[in-house]
Amino acid sequence: MTEAAGQCRVPGFKAGMKVLITGAMGQLAQEFQRTLPLSGHTVQVPSERSLDITDLSSIRSALSDLHPDVVINCAAYNNVDKAETDFETAYGVNAIGPENLAASCREFKALFVHYSSDYVFDGGKEGFYTEADETNPINKYGETKRSGEIRVMNAAPQYLIFRLSWVFGKGRQNFLYKLSEWAGKNPVLKVVSDQVSVPTYTEDIVATTMLAIERGARGLYHLTNSGYASRYEVARYFLEKTGANNIILPVTSDRFPSPAKRPYFSAMSTGRLSAELGCSIPDWKNAIDRYVQNVQGDTQ
Ligand SMILES: NC(=O)c1ccc[n+]([C@@H]2O[C@H](COP(=O)([O-])OP(=O)(O)OC[C@H]3O[C@@H](n4cnc5c(N)ncnc54)[C@H](OP(=O)(O)O)[C@@H]3O)[C@@H](O)[C@H]2O)c1
């Protein structure tokens, strides 16, 4: 992966595809809706109510009406703690739903793009996870995401699966937004330093996904910003960038007991994807810099 080859965030994809997005209101879906029309694509975004991915008939009806070239599944059950007790619902959305979509894409001859998670790994490797590493989820959410991967691979011959980590973008359901809220209320924040992965910006996920589609990539890839960081390091970097002057203290996860266990080090290598696309994915600090600029621009 060389800088000379350029960064994957430079969009270069072809215009003119019909792209159906599921999970309309989610943070990744919102970024696709913002970006794709600027590149000349037709974006089809049925509401989550009209396209419930756990309902095969609603998917078949949408695909038969709209005939998309590509279906991008941004719908997910992402409440990691709640999935411990609400397993059936989480499994429906994260495993059965993607299988329904993959099977329908096969029937209607569309490319299927799906997202999974670094939480399919147990976090004990002490190195960047590659696509060749064994999965071993340590919580129910991770189990549902791994089952989704397997079901998609078995159902659709033409698929792209990207494993993401610590996704952030426009919206409230992400760590950076929550940090801003906590920082506004508490002068001292305690943030865990024993969970390490990679914050990944929706802007970069969209650009890299579209580049992979254009280049004809198929299969399972890791897609994150570059580098790695603990939650504590992310909090310090982000809040300093926003000009907040809170004191941020590192603590271990046992200070905040939660229903679901989290992996210790689940950062993934993007080497396979970067080599395939001939470009590098920007560093997580660069991604946070752009996010802060964009959020500040929106509020001015
Ligand atoms: N967020 C992260 O940190 C993270 C980390 C690793 C991987 N990922 C993966 O990245 C992808 C995008 O995540 P994201 O952060 O954009 O998710 P998100 O903001 O939570 O959006 C998911 C959307 O899917 C909707 N949804 C839930 N059940 C549905 C159903 N049965 N049919 C249709 N829509 C449904 C949700 O609606 P409701 O809100 O009404 O339920 C929500 O609007 C997901 O596959 C996720 O698992 C995310």
Short mmCIF file of C-alpha atoms and ligand atoms in Angstrom, two decimals:
data_model
loop_
_atom_site.label_atom_id
_atom_site.label_comp_id
_atom_site.label_asym_id
_atom_site.label_seq_id
_atom_site.Cartn_x
_atom_site.Cartn_y
_atom_site.Cartn_z
CA MET A 1 0.00 0.00 0.00
CA THR A 2 1.68 3.19 -1.10
CA GLU A 3 0.78 6.83 -0.69
CA ALA A 4 1.84 7.37 -4.30
CA ALA A 5 -1.06 5.17 -5.34
CA GLY A 6 -3.44 7.68 -3.71
CA GLN A 7 -6.02 7.43 -0.98
CA CYS A 8 -9.22 5.43 -1.31
CA ARG A 9 -11.25 8.43 -0.19
CA VAL A 10 -10.83 10.06 -3.62
CA PRO A 11 -14.07 8.98 -5.29
CA GLY A 12 -13.52 7.65 -8.77
CA PHE A 13 -16.51 5.46 -9.30
CA LYS A 14 -18.63 5.27 -12.42
CA ALA A 15 -21.94 7.07 -12.56
CA GLY A 16 -25.28 5.69 -13.54
CA MET A 17 -25.96 2.71 -11.28
CA LYS A 18 -29.28 2.09 -9.54
CA VAL A 19 -28.37 1.52 -5.90
CA LEU A 20 -30.90 0.36 -3.31
CA ILE A 21 -30.03 1.20 0.30
CA THR A 22 -31.62 -0.55 3.32
CA GLY A 23 -31.77 0.80 6.87
CA ALA A 24 -32.60 4.29 5.58
CA MET A 25 -32.23 6.20 8.84
CA GLY A 26 -28.89 4.72 9.98
CA GLN A 27 -25.64 6.68 9.93
CA LEU A 28 -24.03 4.75 7.05
CA ALA A 29 -27.24 4.77 4.99
CA GLN A 30 -27.46 8.54 5.45
CA GLU A 31 -23.94 9.00 4.07
CA PHE A 32 -24.76 6.89 0.99
CA GLN A 33 -27.88 9.01 0.42
CA ARG A 34 -25.82 12.21 0.68
CA THR A 35 -22.93 11.08 -1.53
CA LEU A 36 -24.25 8.89 -4.33
CA PRO A 37 -26.49 11.40 -6.12
CA LEU A 38 -23.45 13.73 -6.35
CA SER A 39 -21.76 11.02 -8.44
CA GLY A 40 -24.67 10.55 -10.81
CA HIS A 41 -26.11 7.38 -9.27
CA THR A 42 -29.80 6.79 -8.72
CA VAL A 43 -30.39 6.04 -5.07
CA GLN A 44 -33.43 4.04 -4.05
CA VAL A 45 -34.17 4.26 -0.34
CA PRO A 46 -37.37 2.53 0.76
CA SER A 47 -38.34 3.43 4.32
CA GLU A 48 -37.43 0.93 7.04
CA ARG A 49 -41.15 0.35 7.54
CA SER A 50 -41.77 -0.53 3.87
CA LEU A 51 -38.56 -2.57 3.56
CA ASP A 52 -38.12 -4.64 6.72
CA ILE A 53 -35.17 -6.90 5.88
CA THR A 54 -36.52 -9.70 8.07
CA ASP A 55 -39.53 -9.91 5.74
CA LEU A 56 -38.59 -11.79 2.55
CA SER A 57 -41.75 -10.81 0.70
CA SER A 58 -41.17 -7.07 1.25
CA ILE A 59 -37.62 -7.45 -0.14
CA ARG A 60 -38.78 -9.39 -3.21
CA SER A 61 -41.47 -6.84 -3.89
CA ALA A 62 -38.98 -3.92 -3.63
CA LEU A 63 -36.46 -5.62 -5.93
CA SER A 64 -39.07 -6.60 -8.48
CA ASP A 65 -40.40 -2.99 -8.56
CA LEU A 66 -37.06 -1.17 -8.58
CA HIS A 67 -34.61 -3.55 -10.32
CA PRO A 68 -31.47 -2.15 -8.67
CA ASP A 69 -27.98 -2.96 -9.99
CA VAL A 70 -26.63 -3.05 -6.45
CA VAL A 71 -28.25 -3.57 -3.03
CA ILE A 72 -26.29 -2.10 -0.11
CA ASN A 73 -27.42 -3.39 3.26
CA CYS A 74 -26.98 -0.71 5.94
CA ALA A 75 -29.72 -2.14 8.17
CA ALA A 76 -28.51 -3.74 11.38
CA TYR A 77 -29.23 -4.42 15.03
CA ASN A 78 -26.29 -2.64 16.66
CA ASN A 79 -27.16 -2.55 20.36
CA VAL A 80 -24.35 -4.81 21.57
CA ASP A 81 -25.55 -5.03 25.19
CA LYS A 82 -29.22 -5.50 24.39
CA ALA A 83 -28.38 -8.33 21.96
CA GLU A 84 -27.35 -10.45 24.99
CA THR A 85 -31.01 -10.76 26.06
CA ASP A 86 -32.79 -9.87 22.81
CA PHE A 87 -30.90 -12.45 20.77
CA GLU A 88 -33.80 -13.53 18.57
CA THR A 89 -34.46 -10.01 17.28
CA ALA A 90 -30.74 -9.33 16.78
CA TYR A 91 -30.34 -12.63 14.92
CA GLY A 92 -33.33 -11.81 12.71
CA VAL A 93 -31.86 -8.46 11.61
CA ASN A 94 -28.15 -9.37 11.51
CA ALA A 95 -28.30 -12.93 10.15
CA ILE A 96 -31.70 -13.83 8.60
CA GLY A 97 -32.22 -10.37 7.06
CA PRO A 98 -28.90 -10.37 5.16
CA GLU A 99 -29.62 -13.91 3.93
CA ASN A 100 -33.05 -12.77 2.67
CA LEU A 101 -31.39 -9.90 0.82
CA ALA A 102 -28.61 -12.06 -0.60
CA ALA A 103 -31.06 -14.68 -1.87
CA SER A 104 -33.24 -11.98 -3.44
CA CYS A 105 -30.20 -10.37 -5.09
CA ARG A 106 -29.38 -13.74 -6.59
CA GLU A 107 -32.92 -14.04 -7.94
CA PHE A 108 -33.03 -10.48 -9.34
CA LYS A 109 -29.38 -10.47 -10.49
CA ALA A 110 -28.11 -7.60 -8.34
CA LEU A 111 -24.76 -7.31 -6.60
CA PHE A 112 -25.18 -7.60 -2.82
CA VAL A 113 -23.06 -5.48 -0.46
CA HIS A 114 -23.19 -6.19 3.27
CA TYR A 115 -21.37 -4.96 6.40
CA SER A 116 -20.09 -6.99 9.30
CA SER A 117 -17.99 -6.16 12.34
CA ASP A 118 -14.64 -6.55 14.09
CA TYR A 119 -16.68 -8.12 16.93
CA VAL A 120 -16.57 -11.45 15.06
CA PHE A 121 -13.09 -11.74 16.63
CA ASP A 122 -12.27 -12.43 20.28
CA GLY A 123 -9.58 -9.73 20.51
CA GLY A 124 -6.86 -11.99 21.85
CA LYS A 125 -4.55 -12.13 18.82
CA GLU A 126 -2.29 -9.23 19.84
CA GLY A 127 -1.97 -8.22 16.19
CA PHE A 128 -4.09 -6.88 13.34
CA TYR A 129 -6.73 -9.39 12.28
CA THR A 130 -6.69 -10.46 8.63
CA GLU A 131 -9.45 -12.04 6.58
CA ALA A 132 -7.67 -15.40 7.02
CA ASP A 133 -7.95 -15.34 10.84
CA GLU A 134 -10.40 -17.60 12.68
CA THR A 135 -13.49 -15.86 13.99
CA ASN A 136 -14.53 -16.41 17.60
CA PRO A 137 -17.15 -13.92 18.80
CA ILE A 138 -17.29 -13.34 22.55
CA ASN A 139 -20.73 -11.73 22.64
CA LYS A 140 -24.16 -12.38 21.14
CA TYR A 141 -23.96 -9.40 18.76
CA GLY A 142 -20.72 -10.81 17.33
CA GLU A 143 -22.39 -14.22 16.95
CA THR A 144 -25.24 -12.69 14.95
CA LYS A 145 -22.83 -10.77 12.69
CA ARG A 146 -20.74 -13.88 12.02
CA SER A 147 -23.86 -15.92 11.22
CA GLY A 148 -24.90 -13.14 8.82
CA GLU A 149 -21.57 -13.42 6.98
CA ILE A 150 -21.94 -17.18 6.54
CA ARG A 151 -25.56 -16.96 5.44
CA VAL A 152 -24.71 -14.27 2.85
CA MET A 153 -21.76 -16.26 1.46
CA ASN A 154 -24.00 -19.33 1.08
CA ALA A 155 -26.92 -17.46 -0.48
CA ALA A 156 -25.37 -15.06 -3.01
CA PRO A 157 -22.71 -15.86 -5.58
CA GLN A 158 -22.08 -12.13 -6.18
CA TYR A 159 -21.39 -10.48 -2.83
CA LEU A 160 -19.12 -8.02 -1.10
CA ILE A 161 -18.87 -8.17 2.68
CA PHE A 162 -16.91 -5.49 4.52
CA ARG A 163 -16.04 -5.87 8.19
CA LEU A 164 -16.10 -2.43 9.84
CA SER A 165 -15.19 -1.17 13.31
CA TRP A 166 -16.33 1.71 15.55
CA VAL A 167 -18.33 3.45 12.81
CA PHE A 168 -18.94 7.20 13.16
CA GLY A 169 -20.69 9.73 10.94
CA LYS A 170 -23.67 12.04 11.00
CA GLY A 171 -26.16 10.98 13.64
CA ARG A 172 -26.30 10.31 17.35
CA GLN A 173 -25.63 6.60 17.59
CA ASN A 174 -21.86 6.74 17.71
CA PHE A 175 -19.06 7.14 20.24
CA LEU A 176 -17.98 10.63 19.11
CA TYR A 177 -21.47 12.10 19.40
CA LYS A 178 -21.88 10.50 22.83
CA LEU A 179 -18.49 11.87 23.91
CA SER A 180 -19.57 15.40 22.95
CA GLU A 181 -22.70 14.98 25.05
CA TRP A 182 -20.83 13.61 28.09
CA ALA A 183 -18.19 16.33 27.76
CA GLY A 184 -20.89 19.01 27.86
CA LYS A 185 -22.15 17.67 31.20
CA ASN A 186 -19.02 16.45 33.05
CA PRO A 187 -15.69 18.26 33.53
CA VAL A 188 -13.94 14.92 34.13
CA LEU A 189 -14.53 11.93 31.86
CA LYS A 190 -13.41 8.37 32.52
CA VAL A 191 -12.88 6.40 29.31
CA VAL A 192 -11.76 2.80 28.90
CA SER A 193 -8.22 2.21 27.71
CA ASP A 194 -8.47 -1.59 27.38
CA GLN A 195 -10.66 -1.71 24.28
CA VAL A 196 -8.58 -1.10 21.17
CA SER A 197 -9.77 -0.98 17.55
CA VAL A 198 -10.11 1.60 14.75
CA PRO A 199 -12.64 4.45 14.51
CA THR A 200 -13.98 4.39 10.95
CA TYR A 201 -15.67 7.30 9.19
CA THR A 202 -18.80 6.75 7.08
CA GLU A 203 -17.34 9.08 4.40
CA ASP A 204 -14.43 6.66 3.89
CA ILE A 205 -16.65 3.58 4.04
CA VAL A 206 -18.84 4.95 1.24
CA ALA A 207 -15.92 6.01 -0.99
CA THR A 208 -14.10 2.71 -0.51
CA THR A 209 -17.25 0.63 -1.01
CA MET A 210 -18.01 2.38 -4.30
CA LEU A 211 -14.43 2.02 -5.48
CA ALA A 212 -14.54 -1.71 -4.72
CA ILE A 213 -17.80 -2.05 -6.66
CA GLU A 214 -16.34 -0.18 -9.63
CA ARG A 215 -13.19 -2.32 -9.63
CA GLY A 216 -15.23 -5.52 -9.59
CA ALA A 217 -13.97 -6.72 -6.20
CA ARG A 218 -15.89 -9.66 -4.72
CA GLY A 219 -15.63 -11.49 -1.41
CA LEU A 220 -14.91 -10.58 2.22
CA TYR A 221 -12.69 -7.62 3.14
CA HIS A 222 -11.71 -5.61 6.20
CA LEU A 223 -12.54 -1.91 5.75
CA THR A 224 -11.46 0.52 8.47
CA ASN A 225 -9.52 3.75 8.67
CA SER A 226 -5.80 3.14 9.13
CA GLY A 227 -4.01 2.84 12.48
CA TYR A 228 -5.50 1.80 15.82
CA ALA A 229 -6.42 3.39 19.14
CA SER A 230 -8.03 2.74 22.50
CA ARG A 231 -11.36 4.38 23.32
CA TYR A 232 -9.37 6.62 25.70
CA GLU A 233 -6.98 7.76 22.93
CA VAL A 234 -9.90 8.46 20.60
CA ALA A 235 -11.63 10.51 23.30
CA ARG A 236 -8.53 12.60 23.98
CA TYR A 237 -7.82 13.25 20.31
CA PHE A 238 -11.43 14.07 19.44
CA LEU A 239 -12.16 16.34 22.39
CA GLU A 240 -8.91 18.27 21.94
CA LYS A 241 -9.88 18.83 18.29
CA THR A 242 -13.26 20.21 19.31
CA GLY A 243 -11.59 22.60 21.76
CA ALA A 244 -13.11 20.96 24.86
CA ASN A 245 -10.94 21.19 27.95
CA ASN A 246 -12.30 18.26 29.96
CA ILE A 247 -9.91 16.08 31.93
CA ILE A 248 -9.99 12.58 30.46
CA LEU A 249 -8.87 9.70 32.65
CA PRO A 250 -8.05 6.20 31.39
CA VAL A 251 -9.85 3.39 33.24
CA THR A 252 -10.32 -0.33 32.69
CA SER A 253 -13.57 -1.86 31.47
CA ASP A 254 -14.35 -3.37 34.89
CA ARG A 255 -15.20 0.18 36.04
CA PHE A 256 -18.26 0.02 33.76
CA PRO A 257 -19.73 -3.49 34.02
CA SER A 258 -21.87 -4.22 30.95
CA PRO A 259 -23.96 -7.22 29.84
CA ALA A 260 -21.77 -7.94 26.77
CA LYS A 261 -18.02 -8.56 26.83
CA ARG A 262 -15.96 -6.52 24.32
CA PRO A 263 -12.79 -7.69 22.56
CA TYR A 264 -9.48 -6.32 23.91
CA PHE A 265 -7.70 -5.68 20.57
CA SER A 266 -9.91 -6.11 17.50
CA ALA A 267 -8.14 -3.77 15.04
CA MET A 268 -8.14 -5.27 11.56
CA SER A 269 -5.65 -5.10 8.71
CA THR A 270 -6.93 -3.47 5.53
CA GLY A 271 -3.96 -4.77 3.53
CA ARG A 272 -6.02 -7.05 1.31
CA LEU A 273 -8.48 -4.33 0.31
CA SER A 274 -5.81 -1.66 -0.19
CA ALA A 275 -3.79 -4.00 -2.40
CA GLU A 276 -6.87 -4.89 -4.45
CA LEU A 277 -7.85 -1.23 -4.92
CA GLY A 278 -4.32 0.18 -5.23
CA CYS A 279 -4.92 2.91 -2.66
CA SER A 280 -4.69 3.52 1.08
CA ILE A 281 -7.53 4.29 3.47
CA PRO A 282 -6.90 7.51 5.48
CA ASP A 283 -5.68 7.38 9.08
CA TRP A 284 -8.35 7.57 11.83
CA LYS A 285 -6.98 10.94 13.06
CA ASN A 286 -7.39 12.41 9.58
CA ALA A 287 -10.94 11.00 9.53
CA ILE A 288 -11.77 12.62 12.88
CA ASP A 289 -10.31 15.95 11.67
CA ARG A 290 -12.70 15.90 8.69
CA TYR A 291 -15.65 14.85 10.88
CA VAL A 292 -15.02 17.76 13.27
CA GLN A 293 -14.78 20.21 10.35
CA ASN A 294 -17.98 18.84 8.81
CA VAL A 295 -19.93 18.92 12.08
CA GLN A 296 -18.71 22.46 12.84
CA GLY A 297 -19.63 23.50 9.28
CA ASP A 298 -23.15 22.11 9.77
CA THR A 299 -23.71 24.05 13.00
CA GLN A 300 -22.52 27.43 11.65
N1 LIG B 1 -21.93 1.38 14.54
C1 LIG B 1 -20.77 0.74 14.70
O1 LIG B 1 -19.94 1.11 15.53
C2 LIG B 1 -20.46 -0.47 13.84
C3 LIG B 1 -19.30 -1.21 14.11
C4 LIG B 1 -19.00 -2.31 13.29
C5 LIG B 1 -19.87 -2.66 12.26
N2 LIG B 1 -21.00 -1.93 12.06
C6 LIG B 1 -21.92 -2.34 10.97
O2 LIG B 1 -21.97 -1.29 10.01
C7 LIG B 1 -23.25 -1.29 9.38
C8 LIG B 1 -23.84 0.12 9.42
O3 LIG B 1 -23.98 0.50 10.79
P1 LIG B 1 -24.58 1.89 11.25
O4 LIG B 1 -23.74 2.36 12.37
O5 LIG B 1 -24.86 2.78 10.11
O6 LIG B 1 -25.98 1.39 11.86
P2 LIG B 1 -27.16 2.24 12.48
O7 LIG B 1 -26.87 3.71 12.47
O8 LIG B 1 -27.52 1.58 13.79
O9 LIG B 1 -28.34 1.98 11.43
C9 LIG B 1 -28.96 0.75 11.27
C10 LIG B 1 -30.36 1.04 10.77
O10 LIG B 1 -31.02 -0.20 10.47
C11 LIG B 1 -32.37 -0.06 10.87
N3 LIG B 1 -33.00 -1.37 11.03
C12 LIG B 1 -33.03 -2.17 12.13
N4 LIG B 1 -33.76 -3.27 11.87
C13 LIG B 1 -34.19 -3.18 10.58
C14 LIG B 1 -34.98 -4.02 9.74
N5 LIG B 1 -35.47 -5.19 10.18
N6 LIG B 1 -35.21 -3.63 8.47
C15 LIG B 1 -34.74 -2.44 8.01
N7 LIG B 1 -34.00 -1.59 8.77
C16 LIG B 1 -33.73 -1.97 10.03
C17 LIG B 1 -32.26 0.69 12.17
O11 LIG B 1 -33.51 1.24 12.54
P3 LIG B 1 -33.85 1.40 14.11
O12 LIG B 1 -32.84 2.37 14.66
O13 LIG B 1 -35.25 1.92 14.07
O14 LIG B 1 -33.71 0.04 14.72
C18 LIG B 1 -31.24 1.77 11.81
O15 LIG B 1 -31.84 2.91 11.21
C19 LIG B 1 -24.08 -2.34 10.11
O16 LIG B 1 -24.02 -3.57 9.43
C20 LIG B 1 -23.36 -2.50 11.42
O17 LIG B 1 -23.57 -3.75 12.06
C21 LIG B 1 -21.32 -0.84 12.81
#
